[in-house]
Amino acid sequence: MARVFITGSSDGLGLMAGRLLVEEGHAVVLHARNDARAEDARAALPQAEAVVVGDVTTLAAMREVADQANGRGRFDAVIHNVGLGYREPRRVETADGLSHLWAVNVLAPYVLTALMHRPDRLIYLSSGMHLGGDPSLEDLQWAGRPWNGSQAYSDTKLHDVLLAFGVARRRPGVPSNAVSPGWVATRMGGPGAPDDLDQAHRTQVWLAVSDDPDARETGRYLYHRRPADLHPSARDTELQDRLLDYCRDVSGVPVD
């Protein structure tokens, strides 16, 4: 039996992954952004070991979530599922002066990776939209350019791949992979999304707990357990390090 922590798991793909893990006999700790959503998560998956509560829009809340997770002990795997979608209508600035979208989609998984007890496996949720991401790493907070929610989302999903690959290099003994669940009909994806919802959570669960040797490889971007089209800049180690260093400078915590 494995113990798995899933961020952003009060509904959607995170909750679906939690249900599948429980069905397979594993222990799951969920995460919700507030008490009301935590109650929803407990009702939806009463077999969960616990629900960690915290809105990861600020550095203080990210640290608190990491502290709560560490208080549950070390996990065999962490699925970094928390995220905001591509339809954000305007730039929202957090209390730390960051883009709300970037803080949740990129900095939160970075900070949790840095501060949580090191698990055996790490999985980061990305998207096929990462292919349209801007690899320049300029104006990451959208402080100077006109807001474009779709482009901002694509950028963060490229950053998530860079994060997964950079961590894979820095932690060679810890498989670290990025996953595209597809464009599926969740609250984030919308009702008209065309991909197979039944498959959208299975790759991350497989990476988290499977004894299959393929599930123990590292530094990959997968869609339905197979390598998928990858942004040409994603393997650029200098770019990976630049993003990790930027996250370190913003958060004050290094990933080693």
PDB file of C-alpha atoms in Angstrom:
ATOM      1  CA  MET A   1       0.000   0.000   0.000  1.00  0.00           C
ATOM      2  CA  ALA A   2       1.230   3.470  -0.884  1.00  0.00           C
ATOM      3  CA  ARG A   3       0.394   6.812   0.743  1.00  0.00           C
ATOM      4  CA  VAL A   4      -0.350   9.555  -1.765  1.00  0.00           C
ATOM      5  CA  PHE A   5      -0.990  13.266  -1.297  1.00  0.00           C
ATOM      6  CA  ILE A   6      -3.025  14.982  -4.035  1.00  0.00           C
ATOM      7  CA  THR A   7      -3.267  18.755  -4.196  1.00  0.00           C
ATOM      8  CA  GLY A   8      -6.425  20.410  -5.476  1.00  0.00           C
ATOM      9  CA  SER A   9      -8.452  17.265  -4.908  1.00  0.00           C
ATOM     10  CA  SER A  10     -11.824  18.347  -3.542  1.00  0.00           C
ATOM     11  CA  ASP A  11     -13.349  17.703  -6.978  1.00  0.00           C
ATOM     12  CA  GLY A  12     -12.419  17.073 -10.607  1.00  0.00           C
ATOM     13  CA  LEU A  13      -9.398  15.043 -11.643  1.00  0.00           C
ATOM     14  CA  GLY A  14      -7.778  15.207  -8.210  1.00  0.00           C
ATOM     15  CA  LEU A  15     -10.784  13.621  -6.558  1.00  0.00           C
ATOM     16  CA  MET A  16     -11.065  11.075  -9.359  1.00  0.00           C
ATOM     17  CA  ALA A  17      -7.430  10.096  -8.799  1.00  0.00           C
ATOM     18  CA  GLY A  18      -8.102   9.804  -5.068  1.00  0.00           C
ATOM     19  CA  ARG A  19     -11.074   7.515  -5.635  1.00  0.00           C
ATOM     20  CA  LEU A  20      -9.077   5.230  -7.929  1.00  0.00           C
ATOM     21  CA  LEU A  21      -6.203   5.030  -5.464  1.00  0.00           C
ATOM     22  CA  VAL A  22      -8.574   4.118  -2.626  1.00  0.00           C
ATOM     23  CA  GLU A  23     -10.222   1.484  -4.822  1.00  0.00           C
ATOM     24  CA  GLU A  24      -6.777  -0.005  -5.412  1.00  0.00           C
ATOM     25  CA  GLY A  25      -6.107  -0.189  -1.678  1.00  0.00           C
ATOM     26  CA  HIS A  26      -3.890   2.849  -1.189  1.00  0.00           C
ATOM     27  CA  ALA A  27      -4.050   5.584   1.460  1.00  0.00           C
ATOM     28  CA  VAL A  28      -4.902   9.070   0.223  1.00  0.00           C
ATOM     29  CA  VAL A  29      -4.657  12.532   1.731  1.00  0.00           C
ATOM     30  CA  LEU A  30      -6.703  15.115  -0.144  1.00  0.00           C
ATOM     31  CA  HIS A  31      -6.343  18.888  -0.279  1.00  0.00           C
ATOM     32  CA  ALA A  32      -9.003  21.609  -0.450  1.00  0.00           C
ATOM     33  CA  ARG A  33      -8.680  25.364  -0.533  1.00  0.00           C
ATOM     34  CA  ASN A  34     -11.152  26.085   2.292  1.00  0.00           C
ATOM     35  CA  ASP A  35     -13.219  24.365   4.981  1.00  0.00           C
ATOM     36  CA  ALA A  36     -16.387  24.179   2.893  1.00  0.00           C
ATOM     37  CA  ARG A  37     -14.619  22.402   0.054  1.00  0.00           C
ATOM     38  CA  ALA A  38     -12.867  20.156   2.565  1.00  0.00           C
ATOM     39  CA  GLU A  39     -16.267  19.030   3.833  1.00  0.00           C
ATOM     40  CA  ASP A  40     -17.303  18.327   0.242  1.00  0.00           C
ATOM     41  CA  ALA A  41     -14.161  16.254  -0.242  1.00  0.00           C
ATOM     42  CA  ARG A  42     -14.768  14.250   2.942  1.00  0.00           C
ATOM     43  CA  ALA A  43     -18.329  13.569   1.850  1.00  0.00           C
ATOM     44  CA  ALA A  44     -17.224  12.548  -1.639  1.00  0.00           C
ATOM     45  CA  LEU A  45     -14.417  10.273  -0.428  1.00  0.00           C
ATOM     46  CA  PRO A  46     -14.943   9.328   3.216  1.00  0.00           C
ATOM     47  CA  GLN A  47     -12.227   6.668   2.913  1.00  0.00           C
ATOM     48  CA  ALA A  48      -9.566   9.383   2.587  1.00  0.00           C
ATOM     49  CA  GLU A  49      -7.101   9.434   5.451  1.00  0.00           C
ATOM     50  CA  ALA A  50      -7.389  13.218   5.836  1.00  0.00           C
ATOM     51  CA  VAL A  51      -8.012  16.491   4.016  1.00  0.00           C
ATOM     52  CA  VAL A  52      -5.387  19.235   4.207  1.00  0.00           C
ATOM     53  CA  VAL A  53      -6.897  22.732   3.970  1.00  0.00           C
ATOM     54  CA  GLY A  54      -5.257  25.804   2.469  1.00  0.00           C
ATOM     55  CA  ASP A  55      -5.720  28.272  -0.389  1.00  0.00           C
ATOM     56  CA  VAL A  56      -2.345  28.147  -2.136  1.00  0.00           C
ATOM     57  CA  THR A  57      -2.518  31.648  -3.594  1.00  0.00           C
ATOM     58  CA  THR A  58      -0.017  33.067  -1.094  1.00  0.00           C
ATOM     59  CA  LEU A  59       3.398  31.974   0.100  1.00  0.00           C
ATOM     60  CA  ALA A  60       2.172  31.846   3.681  1.00  0.00           C
ATOM     61  CA  ALA A  61      -0.648  29.463   2.721  1.00  0.00           C
ATOM     62  CA  MET A  62       1.692  27.318   0.634  1.00  0.00           C
ATOM     63  CA  ARG A  63       3.973  26.943   3.655  1.00  0.00           C
ATOM     64  CA  GLU A  64       0.992  26.093   5.848  1.00  0.00           C
ATOM     65  CA  VAL A  65      -0.170  23.389   3.445  1.00  0.00           C
ATOM     66  CA  ALA A  66       3.355  21.951   3.394  1.00  0.00           C
ATOM     67  CA  ASP A  67       3.427  21.978   7.202  1.00  0.00           C
ATOM     68  CA  GLN A  68       0.063  20.211   7.417  1.00  0.00           C
ATOM     69  CA  ALA A  69       1.150  17.611   4.872  1.00  0.00           C
ATOM     70  CA  ASN A  70       4.421  17.008   6.714  1.00  0.00           C
ATOM     71  CA  GLY A  71       2.423  16.585   9.895  1.00  0.00           C
ATOM     72  CA  ARG A  72       0.832  13.528   8.273  1.00  0.00           C
ATOM     73  CA  GLY A  73       4.261  11.964   7.723  1.00  0.00           C
ATOM     74  CA  ARG A  74       6.166  11.220   4.540  1.00  0.00           C
ATOM     75  CA  PHE A  75       4.263  10.260   1.388  1.00  0.00           C
ATOM     76  CA  ASP A  76       5.239   7.689  -1.192  1.00  0.00           C
ATOM     77  CA  ALA A  77       4.007   9.989  -3.966  1.00  0.00           C
ATOM     78  CA  VAL A  78       2.699  13.513  -4.422  1.00  0.00           C
ATOM     79  CA  ILE A  79       0.412  14.426  -7.307  1.00  0.00           C
ATOM     80  CA  HIS A  80       0.588  18.183  -7.917  1.00  0.00           C
ATOM     81  CA  ASN A  81      -2.889  18.569  -9.363  1.00  0.00           C
ATOM     82  CA  VAL A  82      -3.914  21.997  -8.050  1.00  0.00           C
ATOM     83  CA  GLY A  83      -4.454  24.571 -10.769  1.00  0.00           C
ATOM     84  CA  LEU A  84      -6.496  27.325 -12.343  1.00  0.00           C
ATOM     85  CA  GLY A  85      -7.743  27.158 -15.921  1.00  0.00           C
ATOM     86  CA  TYR A  86      -7.320  28.995 -19.190  1.00  0.00           C
ATOM     87  CA  ARG A  87     -10.445  31.147 -18.926  1.00  0.00           C
ATOM     88  CA  GLU A  88      -9.311  33.619 -16.250  1.00  0.00           C
ATOM     89  CA  PRO A  89     -10.765  36.917 -17.516  1.00  0.00           C
ATOM     90  CA  ARG A  90      -8.239  39.280 -15.944  1.00  0.00           C
ATOM     91  CA  ARG A  91      -4.972  39.392 -14.101  1.00  0.00           C
ATOM     92  CA  VAL A  92      -5.462  39.052 -10.359  1.00  0.00           C
ATOM     93  CA  GLU A  93      -2.576  39.958  -8.089  1.00  0.00           C
ATOM     94  CA  THR A  94      -1.944  37.990  -4.907  1.00  0.00           C
ATOM     95  CA  ALA A  95      -0.919  39.432  -1.550  1.00  0.00           C
ATOM     96  CA  ASP A  96       2.675  38.624  -2.551  1.00  0.00           C
ATOM     97  CA  GLY A  97       2.396  40.736  -5.711  1.00  0.00           C
ATOM     98  CA  LEU A  98       2.275  37.732  -8.045  1.00  0.00           C
ATOM     99  CA  SER A  99      -0.089  36.704 -10.791  1.00  0.00           C
ATOM    100  CA  HIS A 100      -2.766  34.575  -9.127  1.00  0.00           C
ATOM    101  CA  LEU A 101      -2.697  32.093 -12.017  1.00  0.00           C
ATOM    102  CA  TRP A 102       1.079  31.677 -11.895  1.00  0.00           C
ATOM    103  CA  ALA A 103       1.177  31.465  -8.109  1.00  0.00           C
ATOM    104  CA  VAL A 104      -1.307  28.584  -7.999  1.00  0.00           C
ATOM    105  CA  ASN A 105      -0.193  26.718 -11.129  1.00  0.00           C
ATOM    106  CA  VAL A 106       3.576  26.996 -10.765  1.00  0.00           C
ATOM    107  CA  LEU A 107       4.819  28.431  -7.486  1.00  0.00           C
ATOM    108  CA  ALA A 108       2.565  26.274  -5.291  1.00  0.00           C
ATOM    109  CA  PRO A 109       3.867  22.961  -6.677  1.00  0.00           C
ATOM    110  CA  TYR A 110       7.411  24.338  -6.494  1.00  0.00           C
ATOM    111  CA  VAL A 111       7.097  25.402  -2.845  1.00  0.00           C
ATOM    112  CA  LEU A 112       5.424  22.149  -1.812  1.00  0.00           C
ATOM    113  CA  THR A 113       8.170  20.215  -3.591  1.00  0.00           C
ATOM    114  CA  ALA A 114      10.783  22.236  -1.731  1.00  0.00           C
ATOM    115  CA  LEU A 115       9.217  22.071   1.731  1.00  0.00           C
ATOM    116  CA  MET A 116       7.518  18.689   1.975  1.00  0.00           C
ATOM    117  CA  HIS A 117       9.342  15.573   3.122  1.00  0.00           C
ATOM    118  CA  ARG A 118      10.858  14.087  -0.022  1.00  0.00           C
ATOM    119  CA  PRO A 119       8.493  11.459  -1.516  1.00  0.00           C
ATOM    120  CA  ASP A 120       9.490   8.524  -3.687  1.00  0.00           C
ATOM    121  CA  ARG A 121       7.668   9.913  -6.750  1.00  0.00           C
ATOM    122  CA  LEU A 122       6.479  13.292  -8.020  1.00  0.00           C
ATOM    123  CA  ILE A 123       3.801  13.971 -10.628  1.00  0.00           C
ATOM    124  CA  TYR A 124       3.000  17.426 -12.031  1.00  0.00           C
ATOM    125  CA  LEU A 125      -0.192  18.121 -13.993  1.00  0.00           C
ATOM    126  CA  SER A 126       0.451  19.998 -17.218  1.00  0.00           C
ATOM    127  CA  SER A 127      -1.588  20.300 -20.422  1.00  0.00           C
ATOM    128  CA  GLY A 128      -1.331  19.974 -24.167  1.00  0.00           C
ATOM    129  CA  MET A 129      -1.650  23.746 -24.163  1.00  0.00           C
ATOM    130  CA  HIS A 130       1.919  23.908 -22.872  1.00  0.00           C
ATOM    131  CA  LEU A 131       2.926  23.631 -26.546  1.00  0.00           C
ATOM    132  CA  GLY A 132       1.836  27.250 -26.949  1.00  0.00           C
ATOM    133  CA  GLY A 133       3.741  28.419 -23.881  1.00  0.00           C
ATOM    134  CA  ASP A 134       6.271  31.251 -24.085  1.00  0.00           C
ATOM    135  CA  PRO A 135       9.748  29.908 -23.216  1.00  0.00           C
ATOM    136  CA  SER A 136      11.327  33.344 -22.788  1.00  0.00           C
ATOM    137  CA  LEU A 137      10.547  33.498 -19.043  1.00  0.00           C
ATOM    138  CA  GLU A 138      10.039  37.240 -19.488  1.00  0.00           C
ATOM    139  CA  ASP A 139       7.344  39.078 -17.516  1.00  0.00           C
ATOM    140  CA  LEU A 140       6.201  35.856 -15.842  1.00  0.00           C
ATOM    141  CA  GLN A 141       3.798  37.848 -13.678  1.00  0.00           C
ATOM    142  CA  TRP A 142       2.118  39.620 -16.621  1.00  0.00           C
ATOM    143  CA  ALA A 143       2.853  42.948 -14.960  1.00  0.00           C
ATOM    144  CA  GLY A 144       3.756  44.713 -18.206  1.00  0.00           C
ATOM    145  CA  ARG A 145       1.867  43.023 -21.038  1.00  0.00           C
ATOM    146  CA  PRO A 146      -1.892  43.048 -21.705  1.00  0.00           C
ATOM    147  CA  TRP A 147      -3.592  40.105 -20.041  1.00  0.00           C
ATOM    148  CA  ASN A 148      -4.384  37.039 -22.126  1.00  0.00           C
ATOM    149  CA  GLY A 149      -5.826  34.257 -19.999  1.00  0.00           C
ATOM    150  CA  SER A 150      -5.261  31.487 -22.515  1.00  0.00           C
ATOM    151  CA  GLN A 151      -1.633  32.479 -23.125  1.00  0.00           C
ATOM    152  CA  ALA A 152      -0.971  32.922 -19.399  1.00  0.00           C
ATOM    153  CA  TYR A 153      -2.335  29.424 -18.765  1.00  0.00           C
ATOM    154  CA  SER A 154      -0.239  27.934 -21.582  1.00  0.00           C
ATOM    155  CA  ASP A 155       2.840  29.584 -20.090  1.00  0.00           C
ATOM    156  CA  THR A 156       2.188  28.071 -16.668  1.00  0.00           C
ATOM    157  CA  LYS A 157       1.684  24.617 -18.128  1.00  0.00           C
ATOM    158  CA  LEU A 158       5.059  24.877 -19.898  1.00  0.00           C
ATOM    159  CA  HIS A 159       6.536  25.988 -16.592  1.00  0.00           C
ATOM    160  CA  ASP A 160       5.081  22.876 -14.942  1.00  0.00           C
ATOM    161  CA  VAL A 161       6.899  20.676 -17.469  1.00  0.00           C
ATOM    162  CA  LEU A 162      10.114  22.614 -16.890  1.00  0.00           C
ATOM    163  CA  LEU A 163       9.595  22.183 -13.155  1.00  0.00           C
ATOM    164  CA  ALA A 164       9.072  18.436 -13.444  1.00  0.00           C
ATOM    165  CA  PHE A 165      12.135  18.001 -15.647  1.00  0.00           C
ATOM    166  CA  GLY A 166      14.310  20.287 -13.532  1.00  0.00           C
ATOM    167  CA  VAL A 167      13.379  18.431 -10.347  1.00  0.00           C
ATOM    168  CA  ALA A 168      14.066  15.130 -12.129  1.00  0.00           C
ATOM    169  CA  ARG A 169      17.630  16.342 -12.732  1.00  0.00           C
ATOM    170  CA  ARG A 170      18.135  17.636  -9.198  1.00  0.00           C
ATOM    171  CA  ARG A 171      16.637  14.555  -7.566  1.00  0.00           C
ATOM    172  CA  PRO A 172      17.880  11.649  -9.687  1.00  0.00           C
ATOM    173  CA  GLY A 173      16.537   9.047  -7.254  1.00  0.00           C
ATOM    174  CA  VAL A 174      12.995  10.442  -7.323  1.00  0.00           C
ATOM    175  CA  PRO A 175      10.970   9.857 -10.510  1.00  0.00           C
ATOM    176  CA  SER A 176       9.516  13.242 -11.484  1.00  0.00           C
ATOM    177  CA  ASN A 177       7.164  13.420 -14.457  1.00  0.00           C
ATOM    178  CA  ALA A 178       4.616  15.723 -16.073  1.00  0.00           C
ATOM    179  CA  VAL A 179       1.207  14.571 -17.295  1.00  0.00           C
ATOM    180  CA  SER A 180      -1.361  15.905 -19.719  1.00  0.00           C
ATOM    181  CA  PRO A 181      -4.796  14.614 -18.695  1.00  0.00           C
ATOM    182  CA  GLY A 182      -6.281  15.808 -21.981  1.00  0.00           C
ATOM    183  CA  TRP A 183      -8.986  18.382 -22.515  1.00  0.00           C
ATOM    184  CA  VAL A 184     -11.767  16.795 -20.524  1.00  0.00           C
ATOM    185  CA  ALA A 185     -15.187  17.822 -19.257  1.00  0.00           C
ATOM    186  CA  THR A 186     -14.340  18.930 -15.741  1.00  0.00           C
ATOM    187  CA  ARG A 187     -15.279  22.248 -14.152  1.00  0.00           C
ATOM    188  CA  MET A 188     -11.998  23.610 -15.504  1.00  0.00           C
ATOM    189  CA  GLY A 189     -12.243  22.034 -18.948  1.00  0.00           C
ATOM    190  CA  GLY A 190     -15.874  22.913 -19.578  1.00  0.00           C
ATOM    191  CA  PRO A 191     -18.797  20.726 -20.717  1.00  0.00           C
ATOM    192  CA  GLY A 192     -17.769  20.626 -24.373  1.00  0.00           C
ATOM    193  CA  ALA A 193     -14.281  19.214 -23.826  1.00  0.00           C
ATOM    194  CA  PRO A 194     -13.721  16.334 -26.286  1.00  0.00           C
ATOM    195  CA  ASP A 195     -11.210  13.996 -24.608  1.00  0.00           C
ATOM    196  CA  ASP A 196     -11.956  10.833 -22.603  1.00  0.00           C
ATOM    197  CA  LEU A 197     -12.705  11.771 -18.996  1.00  0.00           C
ATOM    198  CA  ASP A 198     -12.372   8.146 -17.873  1.00  0.00           C
ATOM    199  CA  GLN A 199      -8.701   8.168 -18.895  1.00  0.00           C
ATOM    200  CA  ALA A 200      -7.817  11.620 -17.584  1.00  0.00           C
ATOM    201  CA  HIS A 201      -6.742  10.582 -14.079  1.00  0.00           C
ATOM    202  CA  ARG A 202      -5.262   7.159 -14.739  1.00  0.00           C
ATOM    203  CA  THR A 203      -1.744   8.098 -15.866  1.00  0.00           C
ATOM    204  CA  GLN A 204      -0.999  10.091 -12.723  1.00  0.00           C
ATOM    205  CA  VAL A 205      -2.256   7.231 -10.533  1.00  0.00           C
ATOM    206  CA  TRP A 206      -0.115   4.761 -12.492  1.00  0.00           C
ATOM    207  CA  LEU A 207       2.946   6.972 -12.041  1.00  0.00           C
ATOM    208  CA  ALA A 208       2.227   7.322  -8.328  1.00  0.00           C
ATOM    209  CA  VAL A 209       1.902   3.665  -7.351  1.00  0.00           C
ATOM    210  CA  SER A 210       2.566   1.175 -10.142  1.00  0.00           C
ATOM    211  CA  ASP A 211       5.341  -1.423  -9.880  1.00  0.00           C
ATOM    212  CA  ASP A 212       5.655  -1.344 -13.680  1.00  0.00           C
ATOM    213  CA  PRO A 213       9.270  -0.371 -14.533  1.00  0.00           C
ATOM    214  CA  ASP A 214       7.911   2.200 -17.002  1.00  0.00           C
ATOM    215  CA  ALA A 215       6.204   3.967 -14.103  1.00  0.00           C
ATOM    216  CA  ARG A 216       9.569   4.397 -12.376  1.00  0.00           C
ATOM    217  CA  GLU A 217      11.239   6.273 -15.222  1.00  0.00           C
ATOM    218  CA  THR A 218      11.794   9.996 -14.794  1.00  0.00           C
ATOM    219  CA  GLY A 219      11.802  13.255 -16.704  1.00  0.00           C
ATOM    220  CA  ARG A 220       8.919  12.493 -19.062  1.00  0.00           C
ATOM    221  CA  TYR A 221       5.796  14.219 -20.334  1.00  0.00           C
ATOM    222  CA  LEU A 222       3.005  11.680 -20.779  1.00  0.00           C
ATOM    223  CA  TYR A 223      -0.526  11.512 -22.145  1.00  0.00           C
ATOM    224  CA  HIS A 224      -2.395   8.276 -21.435  1.00  0.00           C
ATOM    225  CA  ARG A 225       0.856   6.615 -20.296  1.00  0.00           C
ATOM    226  CA  ARG A 226       2.663   7.402 -23.553  1.00  0.00           C
ATOM    227  CA  PRO A 227       5.160  10.139 -24.442  1.00  0.00           C
ATOM    228  CA  ALA A 228       3.307  13.077 -25.972  1.00  0.00           C
ATOM    229  CA  ASP A 229       4.262  16.027 -28.153  1.00  0.00           C
ATOM    230  CA  LEU A 230       6.639  18.172 -26.146  1.00  0.00           C
ATOM    231  CA  HIS A 231       7.517  21.848 -26.367  1.00  0.00           C
ATOM    232  CA  PRO A 232      10.928  22.084 -28.081  1.00  0.00           C
ATOM    233  CA  SER A 233      12.319  24.154 -25.191  1.00  0.00           C
ATOM    234  CA  ALA A 234      11.215  21.793 -22.434  1.00  0.00           C
ATOM    235  CA  ARG A 235      14.506  19.831 -22.473  1.00  0.00           C
ATOM    236  CA  ASP A 236      16.611  22.987 -22.218  1.00  0.00           C
ATOM    237  CA  THR A 237      18.415  22.482 -18.905  1.00  0.00           C
ATOM    238  CA  GLU A 238      19.423  26.139 -18.702  1.00  0.00           C
ATOM    239  CA  LEU A 239      15.752  27.121 -19.028  1.00  0.00           C
ATOM    240  CA  GLN A 240      14.781  24.603 -16.352  1.00  0.00           C
ATOM    241  CA  ASP A 241      17.366  26.037 -13.987  1.00  0.00           C
ATOM    242  CA  ARG A 242      16.340  29.618 -14.730  1.00  0.00           C
ATOM    243  CA  LEU A 243      12.747  28.815 -13.750  1.00  0.00           C
ATOM    244  CA  LEU A 244      13.796  26.935 -10.622  1.00  0.00           C
ATOM    245  CA  ASP A 245      16.090  29.787  -9.623  1.00  0.00           C
ATOM    246  CA  TYR A 246      13.310  32.322 -10.207  1.00  0.00           C
ATOM    247  CA  CYS A 247      10.931  30.302  -8.031  1.00  0.00           C
ATOM    248  CA  ARG A 248      13.636  30.054  -5.370  1.00  0.00           C
ATOM    249  CA  ASP A 249      14.174  33.803  -5.404  1.00  0.00           C
ATOM    250  CA  VAL A 250      10.433  34.541  -5.203  1.00  0.00           C
ATOM    251  CA  SER A 251       9.702  32.005  -2.463  1.00  0.00           C
ATOM    252  CA  GLY A 252      12.933  32.036  -0.489  1.00  0.00           C
ATOM    253  CA  VAL A 253      13.159  28.232  -0.519  1.00  0.00           C
ATOM    254  CA  PRO A 254      15.425  26.094  -2.740  1.00  0.00           C
ATOM    255  CA  VAL A 255      14.658  22.737  -4.305  1.00  0.00           C
ATOM    256  CA  ASP A 256      17.572  20.362  -3.845  1.00  0.00           C
TER     257      ASP A 256
END
